[in-house]
Amino acid sequence: MPKTSNRSMPIFLSFIVAIASLTLSIGAQAQSATAYPVKPIKLIAPVAAGGGLDNIARAVAEKLSRSLGQTVVVENMGGGGGSIASQATAKAPADGYTLMIAYVGTHGTNPAVRKLPYDAIKDFTPIGMIGATPNVLVINPELPIKNFKEFVDYAKKNPAKLSYGSAGPGTLTHLGMEQLKLAAGIFMVHVPYRGVGPAYTDLLAGQTQAMFPTLFAALPYINSNRVRGLAVTGAKRSSAAPTIPTFKELGYSGFDGQQWYGLVGPANLPPAIIAKLNTELNQVLALPDFSEKMTSEAMTLMPMTPSQFSNYIKDDIARWAKVAKDRHIEID
C-alpha cells in the first residue's frame, strides 16, 4: 500500500472531517424533519378575520392540527394587500413553524403590477395548492342583455354607457376585466373601490353596470336574480353554477385566471419538511367533509406537488404581468 506523505496528511484529515460534518448535518436535519412538528405551528392568513380566505385558513388549520398532532394556530395579518403578512412569512425562520396561506393577490396579481417589499418566487417555499374558485362576469339585470354575446355587442355599440367596478387597482377583479376588454375589443370605464363590498353596492344600485368577482362571492346575488352571470373562468363549468358557460366555450381562450389559495413557507424549508407538509395537506384535501365544505364555497380542490405549485405561481404571475403590460397598468 502506498504511503501517505506528511504533506498530504492534513489535506486528507480535513477531507475526512468535512465528510463527517456533512454526514452529521444531514443526519440531524433528517432526524429533525422526522420529529417535526414538536411545537405549535403558526399559519398566517394575509387578511383580517372573516371572509373566504380566513375561512379556508381555519378549515385547513383544524385538519392539519389533527393529522400532525400539533396545534396549527391561525394568525390574521391584514394590510398592504397581503404584503405585511408576506414579509413576515418571508423573514421567519425556515423551520416549518411559520406558514402562510398564499393567494392570487400575494403571489399572482400584486407581483405583476406592483413593486413589493418581497419576491414572490425567491422568498418563499411553495408547499402545495389548496384550490381555486373561478371568477364570473356579472351585470346589473336592468341592462337589456341576456347572454355574453349580447354583452359584447352592446358594449361595442354603446362604448360610453358601460362602467365596471373593482375591489381596487391591480386586483383580480380589475385585471380580469381588463383582459376581457382587450380580448373582446370593447371599452368600459374602470371604477375602483376600496374592497369588493362597496363595488357590489354600486353594481346593485345601477351606478356601475358590470363586475368580475369570484363566483363564491357572486352566488347569493346570482341566485336571487340581483345580478346576471354571463361567463366564468376556468377549464370547465362550475358545479355551483352549471348554467353559466365558460369563456372557453364562448370562444375566448386564456381565461383561466382564478382566485386560488395555497400553502407556502419561508424560502429554504428543509426538503423532508416540505414533503411531509405536502403529503399532509393533500390528505386533508381528500377528506370528504373538507371537500364538501370547499365545494359549498364554489371551490375546486387542486392537490399538487410542491414543484407543480411552484410552476403554477410562476405561470400566474406571468399571466397577469402580460395583461398589465398590454393594458399599460403599473401601480405605485
Coordinates of C-alpha atoms in Angstrom, one line a residue:
M1 CA 0.0 0.0 0.0
P2 CA 1.5 3.4 -1.0
K3 CA 2.4 5.6 2.0
T4 CA 0.7 8.9 2.6
S5 CA 3.1 11.8 2.7
N6 CA 3.3 14.0 5.7
R7 CA 2.3 17.0 3.4
S8 CA -0.9 15.3 2.2
M9 CA -2.0 14.1 5.6
P10 CA -3.5 17.4 6.7
I11 CA -5.5 17.6 3.5
F12 CA -6.7 14.0 3.9
L13 CA -7.7 14.7 7.5
S14 CA -9.5 17.9 6.5
F15 CA -11.4 15.9 3.9
I16 CA -12.5 13.3 6.4
V17 CA -13.6 15.9 8.9
A18 CA -15.6 17.7 6.2
I19 CA -17.4 14.4 5.2
A20 CA -18.1 13.6 8.8
S21 CA -19.5 17.1 9.5
L22 CA -21.7 16.9 6.4
T23 CA -23.0 13.4 7.4
L24 CA -23.8 14.6 10.9
S25 CA -25.6 17.7 9.5
I26 CA -27.7 15.7 7.1
G27 CA -28.5 13.2 9.8
A28 CA -29.5 16.0 12.2
Q29 CA -31.8 17.5 9.5
A30 CA -33.4 14.2 8.8
Q31 CA -33.9 13.5 12.5
S32 CA -35.4 17.0 12.9
A33 CA -37.7 16.5 9.9
T34 CA -38.8 13.1 11.2
A35 CA -39.7 14.6 14.6
Y36 CA -41.4 17.6 13.0
P37 CA -43.5 19.2 14.4
V38 CA -42.6 19.3 18.0
K39 CA -44.4 22.5 18.8
P40 CA -47.4 24.6 17.6
I41 CA -47.3 25.9 14.0
K42 CA -48.4 29.4 13.1
L43 CA -50.4 29.7 9.9
I44 CA -50.6 33.3 8.7
A45 CA -53.8 34.4 6.9
P46 CA -52.9 37.6 5.0
V47 CA -56.4 39.2 5.6
A48 CA -58.4 40.4 8.5
A49 CA -60.6 37.9 10.3
G50 CA -63.8 36.9 8.5
G51 CA -64.3 36.2 4.8
G52 CA -63.4 33.4 2.4
L53 CA -59.6 33.3 2.8
D54 CA -59.9 33.3 6.6
N55 CA -62.5 30.5 6.5
I56 CA -60.1 28.4 4.3
A57 CA -57.2 29.1 6.6
R58 CA -59.1 27.9 9.7
A59 CA -60.5 24.8 7.9
V60 CA -57.0 23.8 6.8
A61 CA -55.6 24.6 10.3
E62 CA -58.2 22.4 12.0
K63 CA -57.4 19.4 9.8
L64 CA -53.7 19.8 9.9
S65 CA -53.7 20.1 13.7
R66 CA -55.3 16.6 13.9
S67 CA -53.1 14.9 11.4
L68 CA -49.8 16.5 12.5
G69 CA -50.5 16.1 16.2
Q70 CA -49.7 19.7 17.0
T71 CA -51.9 22.8 17.1
V72 CA -51.9 24.9 14.0
V73 CA -52.8 28.4 15.1
V74 CA -54.2 30.9 12.5
E75 CA -52.9 34.4 12.9
N76 CA -54.7 37.1 10.9
M77 CA -52.3 39.7 9.5
G78 CA -54.2 42.0 7.1
G79 CA -52.9 45.2 5.4
G80 CA -51.0 46.2 2.3
G81 CA -52.9 43.8 0.1
G82 CA -51.2 40.9 1.8
S83 CA -47.7 42.4 1.7
I84 CA -47.4 42.7 5.5
A85 CA -48.2 39.1 6.0
S86 CA -45.9 38.1 3.1
Q87 CA -43.0 40.0 4.6
A88 CA -43.5 38.4 8.0
T89 CA -43.5 34.9 6.4
A90 CA -40.5 35.6 4.2
K91 CA -38.5 36.8 7.2
A92 CA -39.5 33.9 9.5
P93 CA -37.0 31.0 10.3
A94 CA -37.1 28.3 7.7
D95 CA -38.1 25.6 10.2
G96 CA -41.6 24.8 9.2
Y97 CA -43.2 26.6 12.2
T98 CA -44.4 29.7 10.3
L99 CA -46.5 29.1 7.2
M100 CA -48.9 31.2 5.2
I101 CA -52.0 30.9 3.0
A102 CA -50.8 32.4 -0.2
Y103 CA -53.4 33.5 -2.8
V104 CA -53.7 35.2 -6.1
G105 CA -53.2 38.6 -4.6
T106 CA -49.9 37.9 -2.8
H107 CA -48.4 35.6 -5.4
G108 CA -50.2 36.5 -8.6
T109 CA -51.7 39.9 -9.4
N110 CA -49.7 42.1 -6.9
P111 CA -46.3 40.9 -8.1
A112 CA -47.4 41.5 -11.7
V113 CA -48.3 45.2 -11.1
R114 CA -46.6 46.5 -8.0
K115 CA -43.1 47.0 -6.6
L116 CA -43.3 44.8 -3.5
P117 CA -41.0 44.5 -0.4
Y118 CA -40.8 40.8 -1.1
D119 CA -40.0 38.5 -4.0
A120 CA -43.0 36.2 -4.6
I121 CA -40.7 33.5 -6.1
K122 CA -37.4 33.7 -4.3
D123 CA -38.6 34.5 -0.8
F124 CA -40.9 31.5 -0.4
T125 CA -41.1 27.8 -0.4
P126 CA -44.2 26.5 -2.3
I127 CA -45.7 23.6 -0.3
G128 CA -49.0 22.8 -2.1
M129 CA -52.1 24.1 -3.7
I130 CA -55.4 24.1 -1.9
G131 CA -57.9 25.0 -4.6
A132 CA -59.5 27.8 -6.6
T133 CA -62.8 29.4 -7.3
P134 CA -63.5 30.9 -10.7
N135 CA -64.3 34.5 -11.5
V136 CA -67.6 35.3 -13.1
L137 CA -68.7 38.2 -15.3
V138 CA -71.8 39.6 -13.8
I139 CA -74.0 42.5 -14.9
N140 CA -76.8 44.6 -13.5
P141 CA -80.0 42.8 -14.6
E142 CA -81.6 46.1 -15.7
L143 CA -79.4 46.0 -18.8
P144 CA -81.1 44.7 -22.0
I145 CA -78.6 41.8 -22.1
K146 CA -79.3 38.1 -21.6
N147 CA -76.1 36.5 -22.6
F148 CA -72.4 37.1 -23.2
K149 CA -72.7 37.6 -26.9
E150 CA -75.3 40.3 -26.3
F151 CA -73.0 41.9 -23.7
V152 CA -70.1 42.2 -26.2
D153 CA -72.5 43.6 -28.9
Y154 CA -74.0 46.1 -26.5
A155 CA -70.6 47.2 -25.3
K156 CA -69.4 47.8 -28.9
K157 CA -72.5 49.8 -29.8
N158 CA -72.6 51.8 -26.6
P159 CA -69.0 52.5 -25.7
A160 CA -69.8 55.3 -23.3
K161 CA -72.6 53.6 -21.4
L162 CA -70.8 50.8 -19.5
S163 CA -68.6 51.0 -16.4
Y164 CA -67.4 48.3 -14.2
G165 CA -66.4 48.2 -10.5
S166 CA -63.4 46.5 -9.0
A167 CA -62.1 45.8 -5.5
G168 CA -59.2 48.2 -6.3
P169 CA -56.5 48.8 -8.8
G170 CA -54.4 45.8 -9.6
T171 CA -56.8 43.3 -8.0
L172 CA -58.1 40.2 -9.9
T173 CA -61.4 42.0 -10.3
H174 CA -59.6 44.7 -12.2
L175 CA -57.1 42.7 -14.2
G176 CA -59.6 40.1 -15.2
M177 CA -61.9 42.7 -16.7
E178 CA -59.0 44.4 -18.5
Q179 CA -58.1 41.1 -20.0
L180 CA -61.7 40.7 -21.2
K181 CA -61.8 44.2 -22.7
L182 CA -58.6 43.5 -24.7
A183 CA -59.8 40.1 -25.9
A184 CA -63.3 41.3 -26.9
G185 CA -62.2 44.6 -28.3
I186 CA -64.7 46.6 -26.0
F187 CA -64.4 49.7 -23.9
M188 CA -65.7 50.1 -20.3
V189 CA -64.8 52.7 -17.7
H190 CA -63.0 51.3 -14.6
V191 CA -64.3 52.4 -11.3
P192 CA -62.1 51.2 -8.5
Y193 CA -63.4 50.8 -4.9
R194 CA -61.8 50.1 -1.5
G195 CA -62.8 46.4 -1.5
V196 CA -65.4 44.3 -3.2
G197 CA -68.3 45.2 -0.8
P198 CA -68.6 48.9 -1.9
A199 CA -68.2 47.7 -5.6
Y200 CA -71.2 45.4 -5.1
T201 CA -73.3 48.2 -3.6
D202 CA -72.9 50.4 -6.6
L203 CA -73.4 47.5 -9.1
L204 CA -76.7 46.5 -7.4
A205 CA -77.8 50.2 -7.4
G206 CA -77.0 50.6 -11.1
Q207 CA -74.2 53.1 -10.6
T208 CA -71.9 50.6 -12.4
Q209 CA -73.1 48.0 -14.9
A210 CA -70.6 45.1 -14.7
M211 CA -68.2 43.4 -12.4
F212 CA -65.8 40.4 -12.4
P213 CA -65.9 39.0 -8.8
T214 CA -65.3 35.4 -7.6
L215 CA -68.2 33.0 -8.2
F216 CA -68.4 32.3 -4.5
A217 CA -69.0 35.9 -3.7
A218 CA -71.4 36.4 -6.6
L219 CA -73.6 33.3 -6.0
P220 CA -76.0 34.8 -3.5
Y221 CA -76.7 37.7 -5.9
I222 CA -76.9 35.4 -8.9
N223 CA -79.3 33.0 -7.2
S224 CA -81.5 35.9 -6.0
N225 CA -81.5 37.4 -9.5
R226 CA -79.9 40.6 -8.3
V227 CA -77.1 40.2 -10.8
R228 CA -76.9 38.2 -14.0
G229 CA -74.0 35.8 -14.5
L230 CA -72.7 35.6 -18.1
A231 CA -69.4 33.6 -18.2
V232 CA -67.0 32.0 -15.8
T233 CA -63.2 31.5 -15.9
G234 CA -61.6 28.1 -15.7
A235 CA -61.4 24.9 -17.8
K236 CA -65.0 23.7 -17.1
R237 CA -68.3 24.9 -15.8
S238 CA -68.6 25.2 -12.0
S239 CA -70.9 22.7 -10.3
A240 CA -72.1 25.6 -8.2
A241 CA -73.5 27.4 -11.3
P242 CA -73.8 24.8 -14.0
T243 CA -75.9 27.0 -16.3
I244 CA -73.2 29.7 -16.7
P245 CA -70.8 28.8 -19.6
T246 CA -67.0 29.2 -19.5
F247 CA -65.2 31.8 -21.6
K248 CA -63.6 28.9 -23.4
E249 CA -67.0 27.6 -24.5
L250 CA -67.7 31.1 -25.8
G251 CA -64.6 31.2 -27.9
Y252 CA -62.3 33.1 -25.6
S253 CA -59.2 31.1 -24.7
G254 CA -56.8 32.1 -21.9
F255 CA -59.4 33.0 -19.3
D256 CA -58.0 30.6 -16.7
G257 CA -57.4 33.1 -14.0
Q258 CA -59.0 32.2 -10.7
Q259 CA -59.0 33.2 -7.1
W260 CA -56.6 30.5 -5.8
Y261 CA -55.2 29.6 -2.4
G262 CA -52.2 27.5 -1.4
L263 CA -49.7 26.8 1.4
V264 CA -46.2 28.4 1.4
G265 CA -43.4 28.9 3.9
P266 CA -40.2 30.9 4.0
A267 CA -37.5 30.1 1.4
N268 CA -35.2 27.1 2.0
L269 CA -37.5 24.9 4.1
P270 CA -35.9 21.5 4.6
P271 CA -37.0 19.1 1.8
A272 CA -38.2 16.5 4.3
I273 CA -40.5 19.1 6.0
I274 CA -41.8 20.2 2.6
A275 CA -42.6 16.6 1.7
K276 CA -44.3 16.0 5.0
L277 CA -46.5 19.1 4.8
N278 CA -47.4 18.4 1.2
T279 CA -48.4 14.9 2.0
E280 CA -50.5 16.0 5.0
L281 CA -52.1 18.9 3.0
N282 CA -53.1 16.6 0.1
Q283 CA -54.6 14.1 2.6
V284 CA -56.7 17.0 4.0
L285 CA -57.9 17.8 0.6
A286 CA -59.0 14.2 0.1
L287 CA -61.2 14.2 3.3
P288 CA -64.9 14.0 2.3
D289 CA -66.1 16.6 4.9
F290 CA -63.4 19.1 3.9
S291 CA -64.1 18.6 0.2
E292 CA -67.9 19.1 0.8
K293 CA -67.2 22.3 2.7
M294 CA -65.0 23.7 0.0
T295 CA -67.4 22.7 -2.7
S296 CA -70.1 24.6 -0.9
E297 CA -67.9 27.7 -1.3
A298 CA -67.7 27.1 -5.1
M299 CA -64.1 26.0 -4.8
T300 CA -62.4 23.2 -6.8
L301 CA -59.7 21.4 -4.8
M302 CA -56.4 21.2 -6.7
P303 CA -53.9 18.9 -5.0
M304 CA -50.3 19.5 -6.4
T305 CA -46.7 18.6 -5.7
P306 CA -44.5 21.4 -4.5
S307 CA -42.9 21.6 -7.9
Q308 CA -46.3 21.8 -9.6
F309 CA -47.5 24.5 -7.3
S310 CA -44.2 26.5 -7.8
N311 CA -44.8 26.4 -11.6
Y312 CA -48.5 27.4 -11.1
I313 CA -47.4 30.5 -9.2
K314 CA -44.8 31.4 -11.8
D315 CA -47.3 31.0 -14.6
D316 CA -50.0 33.1 -12.8
I317 CA -47.6 36.0 -12.3
A318 CA -46.6 35.8 -15.9
R319 CA -50.3 35.8 -17.0
W320 CA -51.1 39.0 -15.1
A321 CA -47.8 40.7 -15.9
K322 CA -48.7 40.3 -19.6
V323 CA -52.2 41.8 -19.0
A324 CA -50.7 44.7 -17.1
K325 CA -48.2 45.3 -19.9
D326 CA -50.8 45.1 -22.6
R327 CA -53.1 47.5 -20.8
H328 CA -50.3 49.7 -19.5
I329 CA -51.2 49.1 -15.9
E330 CA -48.5 49.9 -13.3
I331 CA -49.3 50.8 -9.7
D332 CA -47.0 52.5 -7.2

